[in-house]
Amino acid sequence: MPSIAPSMLSADFLNLGKDVQMVNANADIFHLDIMDGIFVPNISYGFPVVDAVASMAEKPLDVHLMITDPAKYVRRFSSSGAAMLSFHYEAAGENMGEIVDLVRSCGMKAGVAINPDIPVSVLFPYLPKVDFVLIMSVFAGFGGQKFIPETYGRITSVKAETERLGLDVKIEVDGGVSPSNAAALAAAGADILVAGSAVFKAADPAAVIAAMRGDYV
Ligand code: DX5
Ligand code: ZN
């Protein structure tokens, strides 16, 4: 059964407390998207919002950095209470290993994120060092985009490599995830499903979360 991580990018910021309580009551993880307007064309939100969510969150915070200089902000997000932190392979370049070490030295789970146009095999050398891989199933930058079906093969490829190496690296999938593809993503090997618009634009977010988990009540 996959863990469900609602992306707060699609939350109602005028009623954030209500959406935080909904996640506390129904989901597993808070997914927090940080965009700098440089690495991706969009700007999301920053520390005041993350700290506000943290003050009421009863589930772990998963920070997804879509910024050009991830190392610069790792400690700051750790002090905000992040339990998991991912940054993009495309932003880190040759500093990948160093940043993973920094994230872990702050006591957080370290994840590396990758956009749909980069072969997942570039991550294989780092699998022994990371706690999770974030496979983007849309191009990072905006909520509400259409799921890219090639993601299934990318998940199975990362899953096969982690199994070959005997590692327990979790696979997180982000972008266009909804009850219509959740079961197939879990079957392909996804452990954590991120969903923004499918959850927060729904009339009954709790039912959408349950459906994505595979609880059909
Ligand atoms: C996109 C973000 C996602 C986004 C997902 O760059 O990383 O987390 O909020 O939104 P949906 O589920 O609407 O595609
Ligand atoms: Zn995200």
GROMACS .gro file of C-alpha atoms and ligand atoms in nm, residues 7 9-10 31 33 35 64 66 136 138-145 174-177 194-198, ligand 1:
model
   40
    7SER     CA    1   0.119   1.851  -0.225
    9LEU     CA    2   0.092   2.370  -0.350
   10SER     CA    3  -0.273   2.304  -0.431
   31HIS     CA    4   0.473   1.736   0.042
   33ASP     CA    5   0.720   2.227  -0.312
   35MET     CA    6   1.034   2.679  -0.637
   64HIS     CA    7   1.093   1.905  -0.259
   66MET     CA    8   1.316   2.295  -0.716
  136MET     CA    9   0.883   1.342  -1.168
  138VAL     CA   10   0.544   1.587  -1.511
  139PHE     CA   11   0.808   1.857  -1.566
  140ALA     CA   12   0.876   2.024  -1.232
  141GLY     CA   13   0.727   2.369  -1.187
  142PHE     CA   14   0.350   2.359  -1.181
  143GLY     CA   15   0.065   2.165  -1.028
  144GLY     CA   16  -0.223   2.037  -1.239
  145GLN     CA   17  -0.023   1.900  -1.534
  174ASP     CA   18   0.513   1.336  -0.831
  175GLY     CA   19   0.290   1.499  -1.092
  176GLY     CA   20  -0.052   1.419  -1.233
  177VAL     CA   21  -0.111   1.142  -0.980
  194VAL     CA   22   0.241   1.283  -0.430
  195ALA     CA   23  -0.086   1.441  -0.537
  196GLY     CA   24  -0.183   1.807  -0.535
  197SER     CA   25  -0.480   1.894  -0.751
  198ALA     CA   26  -0.636   1.546  -0.734
  218DX5     C1   27   0.527   2.005  -0.952
  218DX5     C2   28   0.533   1.971  -0.805
  218DX5     C3   29   0.424   1.882  -0.762
  218DX5     C4   30   0.286   1.937  -0.782
  218DX5     C5   31   0.197   1.819  -0.808
  218DX5     O1   32   0.644   2.065  -0.990
  218DX5     O2   33   0.654   1.908  -0.773
  218DX5     O3   34   0.443   1.836  -0.629
  218DX5     O4   35   0.237   2.011  -0.674
  218DX5     O5   36   0.072   1.867  -0.845
  218DX5     P1   37  -0.033   1.777  -0.921
  218DX5     O6   38  -0.062   1.657  -0.834
  218DX5     O7   39  -0.150   1.869  -0.934
  218DX5     O8   40   0.026   1.738  -1.053
   0.00000   0.00000   0.00000
